[in-house]
């Protein structure tokens, strides 16, 4: 018995005419199949927006036909994620804030040293003088925060294919800032990243404020920093199928690349999260089971593991500790936590622990500060 592989997703022969780029569409949703009935009542969807899937770049090599009997998984080449960026919502407390919610640990009672310290954690890296901010430094206002280096609209990098900016972007930003930007959202769909205003009236919500098309890299995930977000500044971290990461500030239209061309680690990025309470650090979950902490303002350098690949009691390989004295370049820290792909990560409310879900069905809860 022979099993034929499915046909390729894209045609293998280039078309002679220009590739038409689809637009977002508004799909009318009526009927009980689109309703959600719960104990407090029935929720009826207001709008259903179908995000356009961009066509492949002309220079992009068509993916080979996948073998349905293959046991080796192929690296991810597509992904869709959506996140909201509300400005006037309740601020996220920093981990060291007394208003942070704490949780009790269920460590081994016979071994008190095995239990993590009670109470909220300090900001990640604050125990290392090379990472902690200058004592007594005043907080930087949003208008004076550091921006990325490169203009994404005028960029001549081969990493960026095309950028479309809404003609009334400045006006829309001013209006949304006054109203709290309750409808701002970011969405990555394959090789496109869109900045949307879902609070706009009518069909105006379909037109992206900014739409970025990348050449060959596919955006798999992104995250908005809740600490630095304001009407005049947004820090967005984006992870790609090539292992690249991008720090993007959409209000100014500036961007910087981190782990450029996978110089530090070339495995695709399955999930990315800003470290709790931090303005600069974010955590990237690579598909090979690595968790890597990057600093958006540090330069990249070829990484050489500083620690031996020895397993901790929690089965973590610490390839670079947050306490390392070598912090001039990225990465800030690197942990190998699984032999399988990491699907998602999430931080605990106390900012001390991170939950990691991997392809093998395991859920691991790690203490980032103790690296166990």
CSV table of N, CA and C in Angstrom, one decimal, residues 137-290:
chain,number,residue,atom,x,y,z
A,137,UNK,N,18.7,56.0,40.2
A,137,UNK,CA,18.3,56.5,38.9
A,137,UNK,C,16.8,56.8,38.9
A,138,UNK,N,16.4,57.9,38.3
A,138,UNK,CA,15.0,58.3,38.2
A,138,UNK,C,14.4,57.6,37.0
A,139,UNK,N,13.2,57.2,37.1
A,139,UNK,CA,12.5,56.5,35.9
A,139,UNK,C,12.5,57.4,34.7
A,140,UNK,N,12.7,56.8,33.5
A,140,UNK,CA,12.7,57.6,32.3
A,140,UNK,C,11.3,57.8,31.8
A,141,UNK,N,10.8,59.0,31.5
A,141,UNK,CA,9.5,59.2,31.0
A,141,UNK,C,9.3,58.6,29.6
A,142,UNK,N,8.1,58.3,29.3
A,142,UNK,CA,7.8,57.6,28.0
A,142,UNK,C,8.3,58.4,26.8
A,143,UNK,N,8.3,59.7,26.9
A,143,UNK,CA,8.7,60.5,25.7
A,143,UNK,C,10.2,60.4,25.5
A,144,UNK,N,11.0,60.0,26.5
A,144,UNK,CA,12.4,59.9,26.4
A,144,UNK,C,13.0,58.5,26.4
A,145,UNK,N,12.1,57.5,26.3
A,145,UNK,CA,12.6,56.2,26.3
A,145,UNK,C,13.4,55.9,25.0
A,146,UNK,N,14.3,55.0,25.1
A,146,UNK,CA,15.2,54.7,23.9
A,146,UNK,C,14.4,54.0,22.9
A,147,UNK,N,14.7,54.4,21.6
A,147,UNK,CA,14.0,53.8,20.5
A,147,UNK,C,14.9,52.9,19.7
A,148,UNK,N,14.4,52.0,19.0
A,148,UNK,CA,15.3,51.2,18.1
A,148,UNK,C,16.0,52.1,17.1
A,149,UNK,N,17.0,51.5,16.4
A,149,UNK,CA,17.9,52.3,15.6
A,149,UNK,C,17.4,52.6,14.2
A,150,UNK,N,16.8,51.6,13.5
A,150,UNK,CA,16.5,51.7,12.1
A,150,UNK,C,15.0,52.1,11.8
A,151,UNK,N,14.8,52.9,10.8
A,151,UNK,CA,13.5,53.2,10.3
A,151,UNK,C,13.0,52.1,9.5
A,152,UNK,N,11.8,51.5,9.9
A,152,UNK,CA,11.3,50.3,9.2
A,152,UNK,C,10.8,50.7,7.8
A,153,UNK,N,10.3,51.9,7.6
A,153,UNK,CA,9.7,52.3,6.3
A,153,UNK,C,10.8,52.5,5.3
A,154,UNK,N,11.9,53.1,5.7
A,154,UNK,CA,13.0,53.4,4.8
A,154,UNK,C,14.1,52.4,4.9
A,155,UNK,N,13.9,51.3,5.5
A,155,UNK,CA,14.9,50.2,5.6
A,155,UNK,C,15.2,49.6,4.2
A,156,UNK,N,16.5,49.4,4.0
A,156,UNK,CA,16.9,48.7,2.8
A,156,UNK,C,17.4,47.3,3.1
A,157,UNK,N,17.0,46.8,4.2
A,157,UNK,CA,17.4,45.4,4.6
A,157,UNK,C,16.6,44.4,3.8
A,158,UNK,N,17.3,43.3,3.4
A,158,UNK,CA,16.6,42.3,2.7
A,158,UNK,C,15.6,41.5,3.6
A,159,UNK,N,15.7,41.7,4.9
A,159,UNK,CA,14.8,41.1,5.9
A,159,UNK,C,13.4,41.6,5.7
A,160,UNK,N,13.3,42.9,5.4
A,160,UNK,CA,12.0,43.5,5.3
A,160,UNK,C,11.6,43.6,3.8
A,161,UNK,N,10.4,43.1,3.4
A,161,UNK,CA,10.0,43.1,2.0
A,161,UNK,C,9.3,44.4,1.7
A,162,UNK,N,8.3,44.7,2.5
A,162,UNK,CA,7.5,45.9,2.2
A,162,UNK,C,6.7,46.3,3.5
A,163,UNK,N,6.5,47.6,3.7
A,163,UNK,CA,5.8,48.2,4.8
A,163,UNK,C,4.7,49.1,4.3
A,164,UNK,N,3.5,48.9,4.7
A,164,UNK,CA,2.3,49.7,4.4
A,164,UNK,C,1.9,50.5,5.6
A,165,UNK,N,1.8,51.8,5.5
A,165,UNK,CA,1.5,52.7,6.6
A,165,UNK,C,0.2,53.4,6.3
A,166,UNK,N,-0.8,53.4,7.2
A,166,UNK,CA,-2.1,54.1,7.0
A,166,UNK,C,-1.8,55.6,6.8
A,167,UNK,N,-2.5,56.2,5.9
A,167,UNK,CA,-2.3,57.6,5.5
A,167,UNK,C,-2.7,58.5,6.7
A,168,UNK,N,-3.6,58.1,7.6
A,168,UNK,CA,-3.9,58.9,8.7
A,168,UNK,C,-3.4,58.4,10.0
A,169,UNK,N,-2.2,57.8,10.0
A,169,UNK,CA,-1.7,57.1,11.2
A,169,UNK,C,-1.5,58.1,12.3
A,170,UNK,N,-0.9,59.3,12.1
A,170,UNK,CA,-0.7,60.2,13.2
A,170,UNK,C,-2.0,60.6,13.8
A,171,UNK,N,-3.0,60.9,13.0
A,171,UNK,CA,-4.3,61.3,13.6
A,171,UNK,C,-4.9,60.1,14.4
A,172,UNK,N,-4.8,58.9,13.8
A,172,UNK,CA,-5.4,57.8,14.5
A,172,UNK,C,-4.7,57.5,15.9
A,173,UNK,N,-3.4,57.7,15.9
A,173,UNK,CA,-2.6,57.5,17.2
A,173,UNK,C,-3.1,58.6,18.2
A,174,UNK,N,-3.2,59.8,17.8
A,174,UNK,CA,-3.7,60.9,18.7
A,174,UNK,C,-5.1,60.6,19.2
A,175,UNK,N,-6.0,60.2,18.4
A,175,UNK,CA,-7.3,59.9,18.8
A,175,UNK,C,-7.4,58.7,19.7
A,176,UNK,N,-6.6,57.6,19.4
A,176,UNK,CA,-6.6,56.4,20.2
A,176,UNK,C,-6.0,56.7,21.5
A,177,UNK,N,-4.9,57.5,21.6
A,177,UNK,CA,-4.3,57.8,22.8
A,177,UNK,C,-5.2,58.6,23.8
A,178,UNK,N,-6.0,59.5,23.3
A,178,UNK,CA,-7.0,60.2,24.1
A,178,UNK,C,-8.1,59.3,24.6
A,179,UNK,N,-8.4,58.3,23.8
A,179,UNK,CA,-9.5,57.4,24.2
A,179,UNK,C,-9.1,56.2,24.9
A,180,UNK,N,-7.7,56.0,25.1
A,180,UNK,CA,-7.2,54.9,25.8
A,180,UNK,C,-6.8,53.7,24.9
A,181,UNK,N,-6.9,53.9,23.6
A,181,UNK,CA,-6.5,52.9,22.7
A,181,UNK,C,-7.0,51.5,23.1
A,182,UNK,N,-8.3,51.5,23.4
A,182,UNK,CA,-8.9,50.2,23.8
A,182,UNK,C,-9.0,49.2,22.7
A,183,UNK,N,-8.8,49.6,21.5
A,183,UNK,CA,-8.9,48.6,20.4
A,183,UNK,C,-7.6,48.3,19.7
A,184,UNK,N,-6.5,48.8,20.2
A,184,UNK,CA,-5.2,48.5,19.5
A,184,UNK,C,-4.9,47.0,19.7
A,185,UNK,N,-4.4,46.4,18.6
A,185,UNK,CA,-4.1,45.0,18.6
A,185,UNK,C,-2.9,44.7,17.6
A,186,UNK,N,-2.2,43.7,17.9
A,186,UNK,CA,-1.1,43.2,17.0
A,186,UNK,C,-1.4,41.8,16.6
A,187,UNK,N,-1.2,41.5,15.3
A,187,UNK,CA,-1.4,40.1,14.8
A,187,UNK,C,-0.3,39.7,13.9
A,188,UNK,N,0.2,38.5,14.1
A,188,UNK,CA,1.2,38.0,13.1
A,188,UNK,C,0.5,36.8,12.4
A,189,UNK,N,0.6,36.9,11.0
A,189,UNK,CA,0.1,35.9,10.2
A,189,UNK,C,1.1,35.5,9.2
A,190,UNK,N,1.8,34.4,9.3
A,190,UNK,CA,2.8,33.9,8.5
A,190,UNK,C,3.9,35.0,8.3
A,191,UNK,N,4.2,35.5,7.2
A,191,UNK,CA,5.3,36.5,7.0
A,191,UNK,C,4.8,37.9,7.2
A,192,UNK,N,3.6,38.1,7.8
A,192,UNK,CA,3.1,39.5,8.0
A,192,UNK,C,2.9,39.8,9.4
A,193,UNK,N,3.1,41.1,9.8
A,193,UNK,CA,2.8,41.6,11.1
A,193,UNK,C,1.9,42.8,11.0
A,194,UNK,N,0.7,42.8,11.6
A,194,UNK,CA,-0.2,43.9,11.4
A,194,UNK,C,-0.5,44.6,12.8
A,195,UNK,N,-0.6,45.9,12.7
A,195,UNK,CA,-1.0,46.7,13.8
A,195,UNK,C,-2.4,47.2,13.5
A,196,UNK,N,-3.4,46.8,14.3
A,196,UNK,CA,-4.8,47.0,14.0
A,196,UNK,C,-5.4,47.9,15.1
A,197,UNK,N,-6.4,48.6,14.7
A,197,UNK,CA,-7.3,49.4,15.6
A,197,UNK,C,-8.7,48.8,15.6
A,198,UNK,N,-8.9,47.8,16.4
A,198,UNK,CA,-10.2,47.1,16.4
A,198,UNK,C,-11.3,48.0,17.0
A,199,UNK,N,-11.0,49.1,17.6
A,199,UNK,CA,-12.0,50.0,18.1
A,199,UNK,C,-12.5,51.0,17.1
A,200,UNK,N,-11.9,51.0,15.9
A,200,UNK,CA,-12.4,52.0,14.9
A,200,UNK,C,-13.8,51.6,14.4
A,201,UNK,N,-14.5,52.6,14.0
A,201,UNK,CA,-15.9,52.3,13.6
A,201,UNK,C,-16.0,51.7,12.2
A,202,UNK,N,-17.0,50.8,12.0
A,202,UNK,CA,-17.3,50.2,10.7
A,202,UNK,C,-16.1,49.4,10.2
A,203,UNK,N,-16.0,49.6,8.9
A,203,UNK,CA,-15.0,48.8,8.2
A,203,UNK,C,-13.6,49.4,8.3
A,204,UNK,N,-13.5,50.6,9.0
A,204,UNK,CA,-12.1,51.1,9.2
A,204,UNK,C,-11.2,50.2,10.1
A,205,UNK,N,-11.9,49.4,10.9
A,205,UNK,CA,-11.1,48.4,11.7
A,205,UNK,C,-10.3,47.4,10.8
A,206,UNK,N,-10.7,47.2,9.6
A,206,UNK,CA,-10.1,46.3,8.7
A,206,UNK,C,-8.8,46.7,8.2
A,207,UNK,N,-8.6,48.1,8.1
A,207,UNK,CA,-7.4,48.6,7.5
A,207,UNK,C,-6.3,48.7,8.6
A,208,UNK,N,-5.2,48.0,8.4
A,208,UNK,CA,-4.1,48.0,9.4
A,208,UNK,C,-3.5,49.4,9.5
A,209,UNK,N,-3.2,49.8,10.7
A,209,UNK,CA,-2.4,51.1,10.9
A,209,UNK,C,-1.0,50.9,10.3
A,210,UNK,N,-0.4,49.8,10.5
A,210,UNK,CA,0.9,49.4,9.8
A,210,UNK,C,0.8,47.9,9.5
A,211,UNK,N,1.3,47.6,8.3
A,211,UNK,CA,1.4,46.2,7.9
A,211,UNK,C,2.8,46.0,7.4
A,212,UNK,N,3.5,45.0,8.0
A,212,UNK,CA,4.9,44.7,7.6
A,212,UNK,C,4.9,43.3,7.0
A,213,UNK,N,5.5,43.3,5.8
A,213,UNK,CA,5.7,42.0,5.1
A,213,UNK,C,7.2,41.7,5.1
A,214,UNK,N,7.6,40.5,5.6
A,214,UNK,CA,9.0,40.1,5.7
A,214,UNK,C,9.3,39.3,4.5
A,215,UNK,N,10.5,39.1,4.1
A,215,UNK,CA,10.9,38.5,2.9
A,215,UNK,C,10.8,37.0,3.0
A,216,UNK,N,11.6,36.4,3.8
A,216,UNK,CA,11.5,34.9,3.9
A,216,UNK,C,11.2,34.5,5.3
A,217,UNK,N,11.4,35.3,6.3
A,217,UNK,CA,11.1,35.0,7.7
A,217,UNK,C,9.6,35.0,8.0
A,218,UNK,N,9.1,34.1,8.7
A,218,UNK,CA,7.7,34.1,9.1
A,218,UNK,C,7.6,34.4,10.6
A,219,UNK,N,6.8,35.4,10.9
A,219,UNK,CA,6.6,35.7,12.3
A,219,UNK,C,5.7,34.7,13.0
A,220,UNK,N,6.3,34.1,14.0
A,220,UNK,CA,5.5,33.0,14.7
A,220,UNK,C,4.9,33.5,16.0
A,221,UNK,N,5.4,34.6,16.6
A,221,UNK,CA,4.9,35.0,17.9
A,221,UNK,C,5.3,36.5,18.1
A,222,UNK,N,4.7,37.1,19.1
A,222,UNK,CA,5.0,38.5,19.4
A,222,UNK,C,4.5,38.8,20.8
A,223,UNK,N,4.9,39.8,21.4
A,223,UNK,CA,4.5,40.2,22.7
A,223,UNK,C,4.7,41.7,22.9
A,224,UNK,N,3.7,42.4,23.6
A,224,UNK,CA,3.8,43.8,23.9
A,224,UNK,C,4.2,44.0,25.3
A,225,UNK,N,5.2,44.9,25.6
A,225,UNK,CA,5.7,45.1,26.9
A,225,UNK,C,4.7,45.9,27.7
A,226,UNK,N,4.1,45.3,28.8
A,226,UNK,CA,3.1,46.0,29.6
A,226,UNK,C,3.7,47.1,30.5
A,227,UNK,N,5.0,47.1,30.7
A,227,UNK,CA,5.7,48.0,31.6
A,227,UNK,C,5.9,49.3,30.9
A,228,UNK,N,6.2,49.3,29.6
A,228,UNK,CA,6.6,50.5,28.9
A,228,UNK,C,5.5,51.1,28.0
A,229,UNK,N,4.4,50.4,27.9
A,229,UNK,CA,3.4,50.8,26.9
A,229,UNK,C,2.7,52.1,27.4
A,230,UNK,N,2.5,53.0,26.4
A,230,UNK,CA,1.9,54.3,26.6
A,230,UNK,C,1.4,54.8,25.3
A,231,UNK,N,0.7,56.0,25.3
A,231,UNK,CA,0.2,56.5,24.0
A,231,UNK,C,1.3,56.9,23.1
A,232,UNK,N,2.5,57.1,23.6
A,232,UNK,CA,3.6,57.6,22.7
A,232,UNK,C,4.7,56.6,22.6
A,233,UNK,N,4.5,55.4,23.1
A,233,UNK,CA,5.6,54.4,23.1
A,233,UNK,C,5.1,53.0,23.3
A,234,UNK,N,5.5,52.1,22.4
A,234,UNK,CA,5.1,50.6,22.6
A,234,UNK,C,6.3,49.8,22.2
A,235,UNK,N,6.7,48.9,23.0
A,235,UNK,CA,7.8,48.0,22.8
A,235,UNK,C,7.2,46.6,22.4
A,236,UNK,N,7.5,46.1,21.2
A,236,UNK,CA,6.9,44.9,20.7
A,236,UNK,C,8.1,44.0,20.3
A,237,UNK,N,8.1,42.8,20.9
A,237,UNK,CA,9.1,41.8,20.6
A,237,UNK,C,8.5,40.7,19.6
A,238,UNK,N,9.1,40.4,18.5
A,238,UNK,CA,8.6,39.5,17.5
A,238,UNK,C,9.6,38.4,17.3
A,239,UNK,N,9.1,37.1,17.3
A,239,UNK,CA,10.0,36.0,17.0
A,239,UNK,C,9.7,35.4,15.7
A,240,UNK,N,10.7,34.8,15.0
A,240,UNK,CA,10.6,34.4,13.6
A,240,UNK,C,11.0,32.9,13.5
A,241,UNK,N,10.6,32.4,12.3
A,241,UNK,CA,11.0,31.0,12.0
A,241,UNK,C,12.4,30.8,11.7
A,242,UNK,N,13.1,31.9,11.4
A,242,UNK,CA,14.6,31.8,11.2
A,242,UNK,C,15.4,31.9,12.4
A,243,UNK,N,14.8,32.1,13.6
A,243,UNK,CA,15.5,32.3,14.8
A,243,UNK,C,15.7,33.8,15.2
A,244,UNK,N,15.5,34.6,14.2
A,244,UNK,CA,15.7,36.1,14.4
A,244,UNK,C,14.6,36.6,15.4
A,245,UNK,N,14.9,37.7,16.0
A,245,UNK,CA,14.0,38.4,16.9
A,245,UNK,C,14.0,39.9,16.5
A,246,UNK,N,12.9,40.6,16.7
A,246,UNK,CA,12.9,42.0,16.3
A,246,UNK,C,12.3,42.8,17.5
A,247,UNK,N,13.0,43.9,17.8
A,247,UNK,CA,12.4,44.9,18.7
A,247,UNK,C,11.8,46.0,17.9
A,248,UNK,N,10.5,46.1,18.0
A,248,UNK,CA,9.7,47.0,17.1
A,248,UNK,C,9.0,48.1,18.0
A,249,UNK,N,9.2,49.3,17.6
A,249,UNK,CA,8.4,50.4,18.3
A,249,UNK,C,7.5,51.0,17.2
A,250,UNK,N,6.2,50.7,17.2
A,250,UNK,CA,5.4,51.1,16.0
A,250,UNK,C,5.1,52.6,16.0
A,251,UNK,N,5.0,53.3,17.1
A,251,UNK,CA,4.7,54.7,17.1
A,251,UNK,C,5.7,55.5,16.4
A,252,UNK,N,7.0,55.2,16.6
A,252,UNK,CA,8.1,55.9,15.9
A,252,UNK,C,8.4,55.2,14.6
A,253,UNK,N,8.0,54.0,14.4
A,253,UNK,CA,8.3,53.3,13.2
A,253,UNK,C,9.8,52.8,13.1
A,254,UNK,N,10.4,52.6,14.3
A,254,UNK,CA,11.7,52.1,14.4
A,254,UNK,C,11.8,50.6,14.8
A,255,UNK,N,12.9,50.0,14.4
A,255,UNK,CA,13.1,48.6,14.7
A,255,UNK,C,14.6,48.3,14.8
A,256,UNK,N,14.8,47.2,15.6
A,256,UNK,CA,16.2,46.6,15.7
A,256,UNK,C,16.1,45.1,15.7
A,257,UNK,N,17.0,44.5,15.1
A,257,UNK,CA,17.0,43.0,15.0
A,257,UNK,C,17.9,42.5,16.2
A,258,UNK,N,17.5,41.4,16.8
A,258,UNK,CA,18.2,40.7,17.8
A,258,UNK,C,18.4,39.3,17.4
A,259,UNK,N,19.6,38.7,17.7
A,259,UNK,CA,19.9,37.4,17.2
A,259,UNK,C,19.8,37.4,15.7
A,260,UNK,N,20.4,38.4,15.1
A,260,UNK,CA,20.3,38.6,13.6
A,260,UNK,C,20.9,37.4,12.9
A,261,UNK,N,20.1,36.8,12.0
A,261,UNK,CA,20.5,35.6,11.2
A,261,UNK,C,20.9,34.4,12.0
A,262,UNK,N,20.3,34.4,13.3
A,262,UNK,CA,20.5,33.3,14.1
A,262,UNK,C,22.0,33.2,14.6
A,263,UNK,N,22.7,34.3,14.8
A,263,UNK,CA,24.1,34.3,15.2
A,263,UNK,C,24.2,33.7,16.6
A,264,UNK,N,23.3,33.9,17.4
A,264,UNK,CA,23.3,33.3,18.8
A,264,UNK,C,22.7,31.9,18.8
A,265,UNK,N,21.5,31.8,18.2
A,265,UNK,CA,20.8,30.5,18.2
A,265,UNK,C,19.9,30.5,17.0
A,266,UNK,N,20.0,29.5,16.1
A,266,UNK,CA,19.3,29.6,14.9
A,266,UNK,C,18.0,28.8,14.9
A,267,UNK,N,17.6,28.2,16.0
A,267,UNK,CA,16.3,27.5,16.1
A,267,UNK,C,15.1,28.5,16.0
A,268,UNK,N,14.0,28.1,15.3
A,268,UNK,CA,12.9,29.0,15.3
A,268,UNK,C,12.4,29.4,16.7
A,269,UNK,N,11.7,30.5,16.8
A,269,UNK,CA,11.2,31.0,18.1
A,269,UNK,C,9.7,30.7,18.1
A,270,UNK,N,9.3,29.8,19.1
A,270,UNK,CA,7.9,29.4,19.2
A,270,UNK,C,7.1,30.4,20.0
A,271,UNK,N,7.7,31.0,21.0
A,271,UNK,CA,7.0,32.0,21.9
A,271,UNK,C,8.0,33.0,22.4
A,272,UNK,N,7.5,34.2,22.7
A,272,UNK,CA,8.3,35.3,23.2
A,272,UNK,C,7.5,36.0,24.2
A,273,UNK,N,8.2,36.4,25.4
A,273,UNK,CA,7.5,37.1,26.4
A,273,UNK,C,8.5,38.1,27.1
A,274,UNK,N,8.0,39.3,27.4
A,274,UNK,CA,8.8,40.2,28.1
A,274,UNK,C,8.9,39.8,29.6
A,275,UNK,N,10.1,39.9,30.1
A,275,UNK,CA,10.3,39.5,31.5
A,275,UNK,C,9.5,40.4,32.4
A,276,UNK,N,8.9,39.8,33.5
A,276,UNK,CA,8.1,40.6,34.4
A,276,UNK,C,8.8,41.8,35.0
A,277,UNK,N,8.2,43.0,34.8
A,277,UNK,CA,8.8,44.2,35.4
A,277,UNK,C,10.0,44.8,34.7
A,278,UNK,N,10.4,44.2,33.6
A,278,UNK,CA,11.6,44.6,32.9
A,278,UNK,C,11.3,45.4,31.7
A,279,UNK,N,12.1,46.5,31.5
A,279,UNK,CA,11.9,47.3,30.3
A,279,UNK,C,12.7,46.8,29.1
A,280,UNK,N,13.8,46.0,29.4
A,280,UNK,CA,14.7,45.7,28.3
A,280,UNK,C,14.8,44.2,28.0
A,281,UNK,N,14.5,43.3,29.0
A,281,UNK,CA,14.7,41.9,28.8
A,281,UNK,C,13.5,41.2,28.4
A,282,UNK,N,13.6,40.2,27.5
A,282,UNK,CA,12.5,39.4,27.1
A,282,UNK,C,13.0,37.9,26.9
A,283,UNK,N,12.1,37.0,27.1
A,283,UNK,CA,12.4,35.6,27.0
A,283,UNK,C,11.9,35.0,25.7
A,284,UNK,N,12.8,34.3,25.0
A,284,UNK,CA,12.4,33.6,23.8
A,284,UNK,C,12.5,32.1,24.0
A,285,UNK,N,11.4,31.4,23.6
A,285,UNK,CA,11.4,30.0,23.7
A,285,UNK,C,11.6,29.4,22.3
A,286,UNK,N,12.8,28.8,22.1
A,286,UNK,CA,13.1,28.2,20.8
A,286,UNK,C,12.6,26.8,20.7
A,287,UNK,N,12.4,26.3,19.5
A,287,UNK,CA,11.7,25.0,19.3
A,287,UNK,C,12.6,23.9,19.7
A,288,UNK,N,13.9,24.1,19.9
A,288,UNK,CA,14.8,23.0,20.3
A,288,UNK,C,14.7,22.7,21.8
A,289,UNK,N,13.9,23.5,22.5
A,289,UNK,CA,13.8,23.3,24.0
A,289,UNK,C,14.6,24.3,24.8
A,290,UNK,N,15.1,25.3,24.1
A,290,UNK,CA,15.9,26.3,24.8
A,290,UNK,C,15.1,27.5,25.2
